[in-house]
GROMACS .gro file of C-alpha atoms in nm:
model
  424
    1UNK     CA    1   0.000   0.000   0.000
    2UNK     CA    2   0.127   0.346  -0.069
    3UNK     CA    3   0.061   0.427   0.257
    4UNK     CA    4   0.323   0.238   0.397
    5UNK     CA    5   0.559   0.371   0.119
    6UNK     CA    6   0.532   0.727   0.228
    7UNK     CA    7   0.517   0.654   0.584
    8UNK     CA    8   0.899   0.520   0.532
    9UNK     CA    9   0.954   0.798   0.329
   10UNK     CA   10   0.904   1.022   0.622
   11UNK     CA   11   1.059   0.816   0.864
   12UNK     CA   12   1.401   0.815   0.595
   13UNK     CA   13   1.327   1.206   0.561
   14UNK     CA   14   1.343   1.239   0.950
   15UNK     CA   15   1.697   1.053   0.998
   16UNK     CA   16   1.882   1.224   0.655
   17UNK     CA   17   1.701   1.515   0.558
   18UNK     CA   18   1.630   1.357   0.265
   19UNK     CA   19   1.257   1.284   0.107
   20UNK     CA   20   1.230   1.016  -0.083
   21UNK     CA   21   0.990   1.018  -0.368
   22UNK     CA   22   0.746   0.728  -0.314
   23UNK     CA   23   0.672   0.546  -0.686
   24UNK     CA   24   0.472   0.259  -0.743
   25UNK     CA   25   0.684   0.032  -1.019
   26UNK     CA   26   0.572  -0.280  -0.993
   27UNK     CA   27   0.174  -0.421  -0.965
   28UNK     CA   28  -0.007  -0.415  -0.629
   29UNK     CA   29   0.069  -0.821  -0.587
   30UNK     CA   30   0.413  -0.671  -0.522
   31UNK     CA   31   0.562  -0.670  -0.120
   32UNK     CA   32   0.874  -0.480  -0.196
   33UNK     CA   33   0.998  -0.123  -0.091
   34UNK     CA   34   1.317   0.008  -0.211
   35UNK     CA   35   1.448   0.305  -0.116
   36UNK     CA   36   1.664   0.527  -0.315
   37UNK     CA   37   1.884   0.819  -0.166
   38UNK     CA   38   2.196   1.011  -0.313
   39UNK     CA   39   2.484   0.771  -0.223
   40UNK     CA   40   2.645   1.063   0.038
   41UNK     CA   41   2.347   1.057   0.241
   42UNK     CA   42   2.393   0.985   0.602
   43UNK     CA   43   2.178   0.998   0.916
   44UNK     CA   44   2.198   1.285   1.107
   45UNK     CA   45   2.443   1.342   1.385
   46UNK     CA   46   2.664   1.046   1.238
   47UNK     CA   47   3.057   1.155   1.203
   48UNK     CA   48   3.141   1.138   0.884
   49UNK     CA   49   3.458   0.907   0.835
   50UNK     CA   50   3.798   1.028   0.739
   51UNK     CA   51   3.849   0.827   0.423
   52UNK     CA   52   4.212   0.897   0.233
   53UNK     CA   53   4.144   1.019  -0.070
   54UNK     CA   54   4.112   0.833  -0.388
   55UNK     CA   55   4.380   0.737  -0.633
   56UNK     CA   56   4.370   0.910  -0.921
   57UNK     CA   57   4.213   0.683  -1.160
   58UNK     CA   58   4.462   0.577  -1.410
   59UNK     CA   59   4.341   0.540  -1.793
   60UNK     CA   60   4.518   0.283  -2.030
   61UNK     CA   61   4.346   0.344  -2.361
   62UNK     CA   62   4.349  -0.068  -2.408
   63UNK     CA   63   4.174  -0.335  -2.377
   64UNK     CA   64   4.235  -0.590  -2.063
   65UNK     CA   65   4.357  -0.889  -2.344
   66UNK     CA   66   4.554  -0.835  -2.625
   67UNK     CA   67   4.722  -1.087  -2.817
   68UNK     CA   68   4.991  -1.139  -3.090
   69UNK     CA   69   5.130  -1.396  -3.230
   70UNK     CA   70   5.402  -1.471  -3.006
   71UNK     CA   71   5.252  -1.301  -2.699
   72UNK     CA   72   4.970  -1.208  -2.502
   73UNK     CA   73   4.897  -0.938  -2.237
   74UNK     CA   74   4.641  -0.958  -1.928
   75UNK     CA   75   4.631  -0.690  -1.789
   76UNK     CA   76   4.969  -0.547  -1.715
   77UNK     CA   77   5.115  -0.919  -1.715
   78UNK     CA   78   5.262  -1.056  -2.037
   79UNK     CA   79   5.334  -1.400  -2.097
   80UNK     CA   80   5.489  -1.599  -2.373
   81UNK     CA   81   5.238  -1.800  -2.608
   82UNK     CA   82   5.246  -2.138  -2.739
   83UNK     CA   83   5.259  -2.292  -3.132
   84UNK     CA   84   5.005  -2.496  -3.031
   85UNK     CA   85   4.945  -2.855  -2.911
   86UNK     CA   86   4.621  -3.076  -2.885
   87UNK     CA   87   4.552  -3.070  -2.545
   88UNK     CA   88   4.543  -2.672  -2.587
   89UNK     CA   89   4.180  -2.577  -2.552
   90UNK     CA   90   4.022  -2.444  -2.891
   91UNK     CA   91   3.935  -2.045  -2.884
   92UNK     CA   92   3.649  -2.186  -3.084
   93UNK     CA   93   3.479  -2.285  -2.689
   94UNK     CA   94   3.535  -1.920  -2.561
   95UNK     CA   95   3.358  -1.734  -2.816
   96UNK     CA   96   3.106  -1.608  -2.576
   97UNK     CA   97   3.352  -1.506  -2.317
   98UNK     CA   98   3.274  -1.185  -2.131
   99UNK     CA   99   3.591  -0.961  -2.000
  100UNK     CA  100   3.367  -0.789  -1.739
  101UNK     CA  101   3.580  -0.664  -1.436
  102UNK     CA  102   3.499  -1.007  -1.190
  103UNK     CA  103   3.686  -1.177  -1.478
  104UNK     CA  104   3.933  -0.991  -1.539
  105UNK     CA  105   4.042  -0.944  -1.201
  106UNK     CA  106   4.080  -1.332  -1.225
  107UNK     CA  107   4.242  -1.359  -1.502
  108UNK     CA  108   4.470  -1.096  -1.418
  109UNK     CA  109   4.550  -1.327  -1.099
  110UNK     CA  110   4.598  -1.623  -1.256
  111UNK     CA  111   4.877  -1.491  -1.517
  112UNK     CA  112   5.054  -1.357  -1.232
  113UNK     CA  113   5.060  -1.654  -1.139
  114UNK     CA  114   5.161  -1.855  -1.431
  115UNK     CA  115   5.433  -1.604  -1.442
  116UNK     CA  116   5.551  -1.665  -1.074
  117UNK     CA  117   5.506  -2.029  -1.123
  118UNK     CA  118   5.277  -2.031  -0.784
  119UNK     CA  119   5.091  -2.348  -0.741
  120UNK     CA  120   4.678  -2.202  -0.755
  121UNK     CA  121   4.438  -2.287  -0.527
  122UNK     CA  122   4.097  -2.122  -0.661
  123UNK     CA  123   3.780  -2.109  -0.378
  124UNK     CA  124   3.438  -2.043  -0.483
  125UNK     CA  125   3.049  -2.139  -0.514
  126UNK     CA  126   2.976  -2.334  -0.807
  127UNK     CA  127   2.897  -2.144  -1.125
  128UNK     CA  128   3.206  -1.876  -0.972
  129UNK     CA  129   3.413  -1.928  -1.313
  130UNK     CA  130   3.672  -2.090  -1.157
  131UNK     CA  131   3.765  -2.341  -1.406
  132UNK     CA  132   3.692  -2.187  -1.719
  133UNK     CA  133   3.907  -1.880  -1.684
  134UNK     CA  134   4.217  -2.136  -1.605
  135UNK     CA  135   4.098  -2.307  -1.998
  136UNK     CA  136   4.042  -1.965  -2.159
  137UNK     CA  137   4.376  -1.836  -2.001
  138UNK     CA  138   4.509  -2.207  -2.154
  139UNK     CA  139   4.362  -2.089  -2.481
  140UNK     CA  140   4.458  -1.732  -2.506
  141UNK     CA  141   4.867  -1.899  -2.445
  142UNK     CA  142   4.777  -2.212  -2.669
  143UNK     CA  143   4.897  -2.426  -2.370
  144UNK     CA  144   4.812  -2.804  -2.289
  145UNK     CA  145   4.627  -2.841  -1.999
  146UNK     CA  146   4.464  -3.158  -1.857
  147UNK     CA  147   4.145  -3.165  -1.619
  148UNK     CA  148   4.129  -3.389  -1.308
  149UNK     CA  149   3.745  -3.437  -1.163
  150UNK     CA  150   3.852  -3.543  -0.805
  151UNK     CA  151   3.597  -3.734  -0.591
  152UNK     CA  152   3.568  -4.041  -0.317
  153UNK     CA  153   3.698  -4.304  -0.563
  154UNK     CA  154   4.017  -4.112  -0.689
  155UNK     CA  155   4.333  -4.295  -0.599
  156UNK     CA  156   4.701  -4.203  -0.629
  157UNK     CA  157   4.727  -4.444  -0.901
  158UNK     CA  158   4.513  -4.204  -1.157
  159UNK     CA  159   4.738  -3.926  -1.002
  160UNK     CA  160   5.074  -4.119  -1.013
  161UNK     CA  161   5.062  -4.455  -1.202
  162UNK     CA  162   4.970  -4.768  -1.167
  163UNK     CA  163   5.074  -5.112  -1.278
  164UNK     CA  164   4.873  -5.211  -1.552
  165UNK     CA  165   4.836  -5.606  -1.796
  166UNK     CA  166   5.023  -5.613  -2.079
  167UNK     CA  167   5.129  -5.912  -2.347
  168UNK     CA  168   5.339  -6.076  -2.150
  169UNK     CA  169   5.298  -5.934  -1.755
  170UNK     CA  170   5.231  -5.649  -1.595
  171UNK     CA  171   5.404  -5.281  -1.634
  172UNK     CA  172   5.451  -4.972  -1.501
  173UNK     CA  173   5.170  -4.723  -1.649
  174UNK     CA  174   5.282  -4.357  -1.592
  175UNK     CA  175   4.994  -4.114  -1.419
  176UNK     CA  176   4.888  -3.784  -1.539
  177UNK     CA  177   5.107  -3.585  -1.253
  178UNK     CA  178   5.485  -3.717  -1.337
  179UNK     CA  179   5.372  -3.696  -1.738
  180UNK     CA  180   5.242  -3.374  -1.731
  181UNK     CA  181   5.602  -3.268  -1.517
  182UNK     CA  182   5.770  -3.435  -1.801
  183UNK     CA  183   5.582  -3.237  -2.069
  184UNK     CA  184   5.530  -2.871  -1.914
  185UNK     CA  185   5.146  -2.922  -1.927
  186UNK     CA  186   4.915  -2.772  -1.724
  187UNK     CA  187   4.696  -2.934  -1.458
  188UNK     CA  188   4.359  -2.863  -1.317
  189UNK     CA  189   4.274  -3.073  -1.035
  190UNK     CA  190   3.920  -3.023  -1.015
  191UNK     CA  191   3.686  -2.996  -0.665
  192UNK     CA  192   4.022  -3.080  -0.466
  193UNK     CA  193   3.845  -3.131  -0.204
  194UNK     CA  194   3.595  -3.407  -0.260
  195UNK     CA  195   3.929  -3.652  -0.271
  196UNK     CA  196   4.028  -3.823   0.022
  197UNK     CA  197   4.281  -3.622   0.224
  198UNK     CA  198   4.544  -3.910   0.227
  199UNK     CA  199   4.540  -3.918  -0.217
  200UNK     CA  200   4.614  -3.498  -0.227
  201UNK     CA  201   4.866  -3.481   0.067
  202UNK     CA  202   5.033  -3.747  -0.226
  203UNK     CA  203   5.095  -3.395  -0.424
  204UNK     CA  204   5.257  -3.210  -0.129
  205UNK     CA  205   5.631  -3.199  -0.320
  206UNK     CA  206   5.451  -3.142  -0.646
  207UNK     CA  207   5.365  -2.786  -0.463
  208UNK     CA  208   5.668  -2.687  -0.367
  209UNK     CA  209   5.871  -2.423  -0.489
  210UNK     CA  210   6.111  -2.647  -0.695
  211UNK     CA  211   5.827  -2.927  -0.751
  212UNK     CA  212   5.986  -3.284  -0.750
  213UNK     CA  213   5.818  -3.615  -0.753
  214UNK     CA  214   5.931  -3.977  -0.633
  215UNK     CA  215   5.715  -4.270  -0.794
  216UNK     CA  216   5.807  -4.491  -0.512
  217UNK     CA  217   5.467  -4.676  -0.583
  218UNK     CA  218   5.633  -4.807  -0.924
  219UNK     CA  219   6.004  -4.719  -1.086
  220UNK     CA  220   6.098  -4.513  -0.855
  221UNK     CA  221   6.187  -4.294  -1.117
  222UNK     CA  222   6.300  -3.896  -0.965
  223UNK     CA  223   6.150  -3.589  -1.071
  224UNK     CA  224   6.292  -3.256  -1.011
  225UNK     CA  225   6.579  -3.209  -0.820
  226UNK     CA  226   6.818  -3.491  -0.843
  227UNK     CA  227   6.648  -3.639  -1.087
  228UNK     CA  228   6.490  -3.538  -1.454
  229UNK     CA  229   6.402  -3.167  -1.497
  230UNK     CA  230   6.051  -3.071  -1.447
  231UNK     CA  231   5.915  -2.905  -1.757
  232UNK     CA  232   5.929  -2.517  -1.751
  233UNK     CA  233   5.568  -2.517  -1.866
  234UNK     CA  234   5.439  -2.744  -1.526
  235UNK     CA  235   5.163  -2.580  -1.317
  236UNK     CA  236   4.934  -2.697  -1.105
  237UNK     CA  237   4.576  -2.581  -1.059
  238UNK     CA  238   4.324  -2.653  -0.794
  239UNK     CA  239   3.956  -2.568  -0.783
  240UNK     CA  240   3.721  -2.603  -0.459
  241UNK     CA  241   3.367  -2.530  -0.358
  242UNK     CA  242   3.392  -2.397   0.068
  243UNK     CA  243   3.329  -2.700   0.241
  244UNK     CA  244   3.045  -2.747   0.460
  245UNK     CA  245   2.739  -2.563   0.474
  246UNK     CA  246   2.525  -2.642   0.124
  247UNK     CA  247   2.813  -2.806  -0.013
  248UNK     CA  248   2.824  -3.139   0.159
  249UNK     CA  249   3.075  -3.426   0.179
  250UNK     CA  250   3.405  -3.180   0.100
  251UNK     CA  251   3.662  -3.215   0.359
  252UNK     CA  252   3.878  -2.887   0.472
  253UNK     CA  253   4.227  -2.892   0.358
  254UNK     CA  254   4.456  -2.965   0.594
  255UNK     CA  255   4.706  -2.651   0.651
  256UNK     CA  256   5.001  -2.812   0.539
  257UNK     CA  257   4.829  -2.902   0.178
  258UNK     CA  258   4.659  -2.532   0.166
  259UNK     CA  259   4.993  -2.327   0.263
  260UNK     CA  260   5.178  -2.517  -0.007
  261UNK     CA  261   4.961  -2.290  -0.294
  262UNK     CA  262   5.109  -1.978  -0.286
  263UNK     CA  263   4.884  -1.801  -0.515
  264UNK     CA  264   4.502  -1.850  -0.344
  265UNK     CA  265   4.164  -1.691  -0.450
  266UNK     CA  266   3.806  -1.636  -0.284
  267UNK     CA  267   3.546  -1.631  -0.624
  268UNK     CA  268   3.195  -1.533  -0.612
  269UNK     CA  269   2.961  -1.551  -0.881
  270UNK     CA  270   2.907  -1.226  -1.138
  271UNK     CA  271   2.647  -0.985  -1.016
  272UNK     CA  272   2.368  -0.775  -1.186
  273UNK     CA  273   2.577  -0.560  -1.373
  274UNK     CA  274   2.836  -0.833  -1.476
  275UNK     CA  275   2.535  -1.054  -1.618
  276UNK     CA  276   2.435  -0.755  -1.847
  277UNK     CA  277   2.739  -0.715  -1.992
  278UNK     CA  278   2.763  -1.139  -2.037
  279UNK     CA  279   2.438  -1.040  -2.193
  280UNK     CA  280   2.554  -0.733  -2.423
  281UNK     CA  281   2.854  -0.908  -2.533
  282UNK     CA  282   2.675  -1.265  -2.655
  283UNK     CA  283   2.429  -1.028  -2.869
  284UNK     CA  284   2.523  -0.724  -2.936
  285UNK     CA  285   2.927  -0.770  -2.927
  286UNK     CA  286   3.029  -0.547  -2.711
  287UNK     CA  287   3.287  -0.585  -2.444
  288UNK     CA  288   3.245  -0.369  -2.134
  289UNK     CA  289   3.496  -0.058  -2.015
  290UNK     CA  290   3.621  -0.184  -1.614
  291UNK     CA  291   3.807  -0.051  -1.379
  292UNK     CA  292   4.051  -0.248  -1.183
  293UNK     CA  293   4.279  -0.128  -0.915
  294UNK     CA  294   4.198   0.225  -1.024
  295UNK     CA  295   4.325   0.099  -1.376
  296UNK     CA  296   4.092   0.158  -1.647
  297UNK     CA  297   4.056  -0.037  -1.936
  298UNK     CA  298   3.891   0.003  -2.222
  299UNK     CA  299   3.561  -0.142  -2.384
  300UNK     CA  300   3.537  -0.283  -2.762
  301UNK     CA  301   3.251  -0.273  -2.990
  302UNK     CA  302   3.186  -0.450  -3.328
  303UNK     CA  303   3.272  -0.823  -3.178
  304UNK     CA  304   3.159  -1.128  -3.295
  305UNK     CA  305   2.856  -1.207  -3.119
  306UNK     CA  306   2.743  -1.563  -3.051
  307UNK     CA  307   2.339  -1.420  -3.087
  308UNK     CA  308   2.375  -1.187  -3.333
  309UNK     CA  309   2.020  -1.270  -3.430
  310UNK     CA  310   1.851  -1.118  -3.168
  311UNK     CA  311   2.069  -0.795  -3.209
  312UNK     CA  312   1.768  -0.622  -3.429
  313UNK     CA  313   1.506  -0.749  -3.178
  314UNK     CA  314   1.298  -0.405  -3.109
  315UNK     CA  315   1.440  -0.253  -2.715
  316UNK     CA  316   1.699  -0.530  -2.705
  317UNK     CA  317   1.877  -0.361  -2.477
  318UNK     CA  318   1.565  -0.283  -2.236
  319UNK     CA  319   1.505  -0.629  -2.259
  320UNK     CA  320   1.851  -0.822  -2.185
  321UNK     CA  321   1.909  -0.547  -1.889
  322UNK     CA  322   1.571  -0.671  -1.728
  323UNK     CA  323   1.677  -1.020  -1.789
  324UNK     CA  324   2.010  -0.971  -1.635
  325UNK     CA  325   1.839  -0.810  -1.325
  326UNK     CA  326   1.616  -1.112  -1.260
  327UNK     CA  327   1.885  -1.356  -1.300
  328UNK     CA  328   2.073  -1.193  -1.086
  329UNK     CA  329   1.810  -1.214  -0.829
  330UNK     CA  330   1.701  -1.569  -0.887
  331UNK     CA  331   2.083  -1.648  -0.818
  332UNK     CA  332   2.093  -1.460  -0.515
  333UNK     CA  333   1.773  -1.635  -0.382
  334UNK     CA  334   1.936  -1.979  -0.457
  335UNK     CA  335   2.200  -1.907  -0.221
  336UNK     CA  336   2.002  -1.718   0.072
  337UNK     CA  337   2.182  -1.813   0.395
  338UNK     CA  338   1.831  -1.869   0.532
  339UNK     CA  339   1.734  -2.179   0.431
  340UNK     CA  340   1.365  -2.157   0.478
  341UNK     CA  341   1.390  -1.823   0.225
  342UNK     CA  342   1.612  -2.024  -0.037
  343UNK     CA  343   1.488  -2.129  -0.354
  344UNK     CA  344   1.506  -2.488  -0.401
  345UNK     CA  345   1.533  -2.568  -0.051
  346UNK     CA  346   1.322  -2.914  -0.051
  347UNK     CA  347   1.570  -3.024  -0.293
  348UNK     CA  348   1.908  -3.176  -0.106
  349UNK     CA  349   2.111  -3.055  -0.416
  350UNK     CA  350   1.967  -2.745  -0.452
  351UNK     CA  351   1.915  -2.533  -0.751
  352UNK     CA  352   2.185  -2.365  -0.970
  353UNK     CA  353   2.129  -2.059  -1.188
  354UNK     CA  354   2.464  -2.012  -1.432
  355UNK     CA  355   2.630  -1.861  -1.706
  356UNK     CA  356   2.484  -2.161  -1.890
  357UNK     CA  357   2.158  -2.135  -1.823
  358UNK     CA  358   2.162  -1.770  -2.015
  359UNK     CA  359   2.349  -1.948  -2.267
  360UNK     CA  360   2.005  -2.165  -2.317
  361UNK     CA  361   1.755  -1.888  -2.273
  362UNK     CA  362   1.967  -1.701  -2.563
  363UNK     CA  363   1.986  -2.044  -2.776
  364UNK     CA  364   1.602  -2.025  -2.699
  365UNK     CA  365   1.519  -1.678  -2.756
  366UNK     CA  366   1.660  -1.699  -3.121
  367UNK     CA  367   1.538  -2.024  -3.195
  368UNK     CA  368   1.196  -1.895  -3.089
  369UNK     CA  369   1.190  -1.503  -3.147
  370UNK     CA  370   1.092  -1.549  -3.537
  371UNK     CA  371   0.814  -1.776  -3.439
  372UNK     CA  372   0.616  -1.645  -3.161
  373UNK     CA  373   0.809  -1.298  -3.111
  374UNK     CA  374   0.992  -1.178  -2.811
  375UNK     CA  375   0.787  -1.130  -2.581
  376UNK     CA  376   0.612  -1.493  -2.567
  377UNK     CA  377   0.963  -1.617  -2.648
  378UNK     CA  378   1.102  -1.476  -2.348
  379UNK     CA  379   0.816  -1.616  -2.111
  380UNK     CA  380   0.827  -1.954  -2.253
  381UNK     CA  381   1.252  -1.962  -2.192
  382UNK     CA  382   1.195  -1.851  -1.837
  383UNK     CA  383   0.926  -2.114  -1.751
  384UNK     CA  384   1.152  -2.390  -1.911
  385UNK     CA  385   1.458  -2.215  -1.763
  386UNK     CA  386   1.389  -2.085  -1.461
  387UNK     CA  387   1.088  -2.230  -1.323
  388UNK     CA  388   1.106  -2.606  -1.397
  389UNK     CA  389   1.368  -2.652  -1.186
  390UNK     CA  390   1.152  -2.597  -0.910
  391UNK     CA  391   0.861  -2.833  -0.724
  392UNK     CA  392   0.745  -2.649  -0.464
  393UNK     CA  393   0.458  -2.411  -0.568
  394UNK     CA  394   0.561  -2.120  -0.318
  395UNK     CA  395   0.920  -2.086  -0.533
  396UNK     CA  396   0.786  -2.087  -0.845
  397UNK     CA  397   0.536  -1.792  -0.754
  398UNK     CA  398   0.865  -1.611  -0.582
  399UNK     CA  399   1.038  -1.658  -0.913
  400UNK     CA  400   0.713  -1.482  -1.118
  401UNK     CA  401   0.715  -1.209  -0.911
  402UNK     CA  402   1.092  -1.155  -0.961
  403UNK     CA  403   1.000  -1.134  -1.336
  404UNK     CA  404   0.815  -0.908  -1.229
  405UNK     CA  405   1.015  -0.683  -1.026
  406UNK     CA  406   1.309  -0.722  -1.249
  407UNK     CA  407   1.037  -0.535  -1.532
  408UNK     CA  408   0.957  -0.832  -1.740
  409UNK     CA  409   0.606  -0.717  -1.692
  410UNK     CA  410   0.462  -0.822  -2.005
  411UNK     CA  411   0.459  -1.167  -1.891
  412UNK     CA  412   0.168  -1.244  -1.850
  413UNK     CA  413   0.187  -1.627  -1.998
  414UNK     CA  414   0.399  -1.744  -1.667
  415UNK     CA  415   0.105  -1.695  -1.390
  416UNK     CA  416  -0.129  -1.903  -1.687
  417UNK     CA  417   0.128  -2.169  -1.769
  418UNK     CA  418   0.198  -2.207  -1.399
  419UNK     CA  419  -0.137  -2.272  -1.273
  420UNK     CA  420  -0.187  -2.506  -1.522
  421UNK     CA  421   0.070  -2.724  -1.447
  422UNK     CA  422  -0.038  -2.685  -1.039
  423UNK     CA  423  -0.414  -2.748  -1.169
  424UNK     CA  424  -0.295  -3.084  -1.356
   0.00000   0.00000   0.00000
């Protein structure tokens, strides 16, 4: 009721000085109340903190990522690339990559890394970007890299070797770990965690400064120092949800295993703004200005864009900036600390929103657009995208009315289409 709405804009007027004007956006089924004040505005009588002041921000006139033939440049780190090798990931699987600043702060990281030779350690929810910025960094270089799913049932001999039947007898069968030292590949060992404590403390000497390896479970052959030379292009990669909490059966790291990667990173997952410009790059090809350590780098336009078709769609713009906005907050209300206010919550794996899943609702919007035009399109996507990942009733109503607030108003198909599958 508006009533309410300019009752807190009086009480906000009181404590700031500052009215508020009250607006209705949304319909009248809507229970939400933002308020919107300049962003100086403090309540009264509250000291106002004495901040240092700012950096002066520091232009490049660049992009984030360039790349030559012999080089490439992230940020302000260059590294040497590649001729090329199979095990290189194809640029051909990046195409809809988004340099927004979340990702390029990573990126930056993880070529400072490569150049430092740090083991990684990389920390995050899933759907963070963890792994694919270590395969479109591997790209960008043209660098082999293998990927290691750990779990319960991984055992030193995938990581080391193993002895395996042959014409003849048995022989010693080399493991990914003392290969890839041998070659200078890269190595992503994937949810770290999930593998039994005794298999990864197996890797401690791999992490050390000067890595070296012993195969004392089969030739005993020596790796590093004293023994063959480890590959200058070795490094070692790890990637780890938080344990505990909604992400069940990881077990902590011990300290000695953790200290040994120099180079570590916390990851979240992109926000509002960093889904838009996901968005504006997969259809309209543009790459997004950031700012970075009070760096600034610049935008592109003119890209190739993955869903160019939808680029002449009428408000295009309007449209993918609503849909970023309620992705963001369907996201967000997957991973509400309260559990009784997260979506999904009857489910004991929960419910993931991703990168991927606007990679669908854009394969589905221009599959669909020509047919049954944009607006239909885009409330069909969301009910196969959004809401059918959800059984309980009360979720699926939460996630209409975030449709709603996000200014996908025009959707009316979703409150039809969902009480018809409740009525059947």
């Amino acid at each position: 009721p508006m009533e309410i709405a300019r009752h807190i804009a009086r009480v906000v007027a009181e404590a700031t000085g500052v009215l508020p004007t009250p607006i209705r956006g949304f319909n009248a089924n809507d229970d939400d109340i933002w308020v919107s004040v300049p962003p100086d505005t403090r309540v009264r009588g509250e000291p106002v903190p004495n901040r240092p002041p700012r950096p002066a921000l520091r232009q490049e006139g660049r992009p984030f990522v360039a790349i030559s033939e012999s080089s490439a440049r992230i940020g302000e780190t260059a590294l040497v690339r590649g001729t090329g090798h199979p095990l290189a990931p194809a640029p051909e699987l990046f195409q809809h990559t988004c340099i927004d600043a979340p990702t390029a702060a990573l990126l930056g990281f993880l070529a400072s890394s490569v150049r430092l030779r740090e083991p990684t350690l990389l920390e995050g929810p899933t759907a963070a970007g963890k792994t694919s910025a270590i395969l479109y960094l591997a790209s960008i270089l043209r660098h082999p890299v293998i990927r290691l799913n750990l779990g319960g049932q991984t055992d030193t001999g995938e990581l080391i070797g193993r002895y395996a039947p042959r014409a003849g007898g048995w022989s010693w069968q080399e493991g990914l770990i003392p290969r890839a030292m041998r070659e200078g590949w890269w190595v992503i060992l994937d949810e770290i965690n999930l593998a039994e404590p005794s298999i990864v403390e197996r890797l401690n000497p791999v992490l050390e400064r000067s890595p070296s390896l012993v195969v004392s479970e089969g030739d005993g052959a020596r790796l590093g120092p004293g023994g063959a030379p480890v590959a200058a292009g070795f490094h070692i990669f790890a990637t780890m949800n938080p344990s505990g909490g909604e992400y069940g059966g990881r077990s902590p790291l011990s300290p000695a295993l953790r200290d040994r990667f120099a180079a570590q990173r916390l990851c979240t997952t992109p926000g509002e703004r960093d889904v838009r410009d996901l968005l504006f790059r997969m259809v309209l090809g543009e790459q997004p200005a950031i700012t970075l350590s009070s760096v600034g780098w610049e935008g592109s336009q003119g890209l190739p864009a993955t869903h160019a078709g939808l680029a002449d769609v009428a408000e295009i713009r309007t449209l993918l900036t609503a849909l970023a906005r309620f992705h963001a907050s369907v996201d967000a209300a997957t991973r509400c600390e309260a559990v009784d206010q997260r979506l999904g919550a009857d489910r004991r794996e929960g419910v993931v929103v991703s990168r991927r899943t606007l990679l669908s609702v854009l394969d589905y919007l221009e599959a669909r657009v020509p047919e049954v035009g944009i607006r239909r399109a885009t409330s069909q996507a969301i009910d196969r995208y959004y809401l059918d990942r959800l059984s309980a009733a009360d979720d699926r109503h939460a996630v209409i009315r975030l449709a709603d607030a996000a200014g996908l108003v025009a959707l009316a198909e979703l409150p039809a289409a969902l009480a018809a599958r409740e009525a059947s």
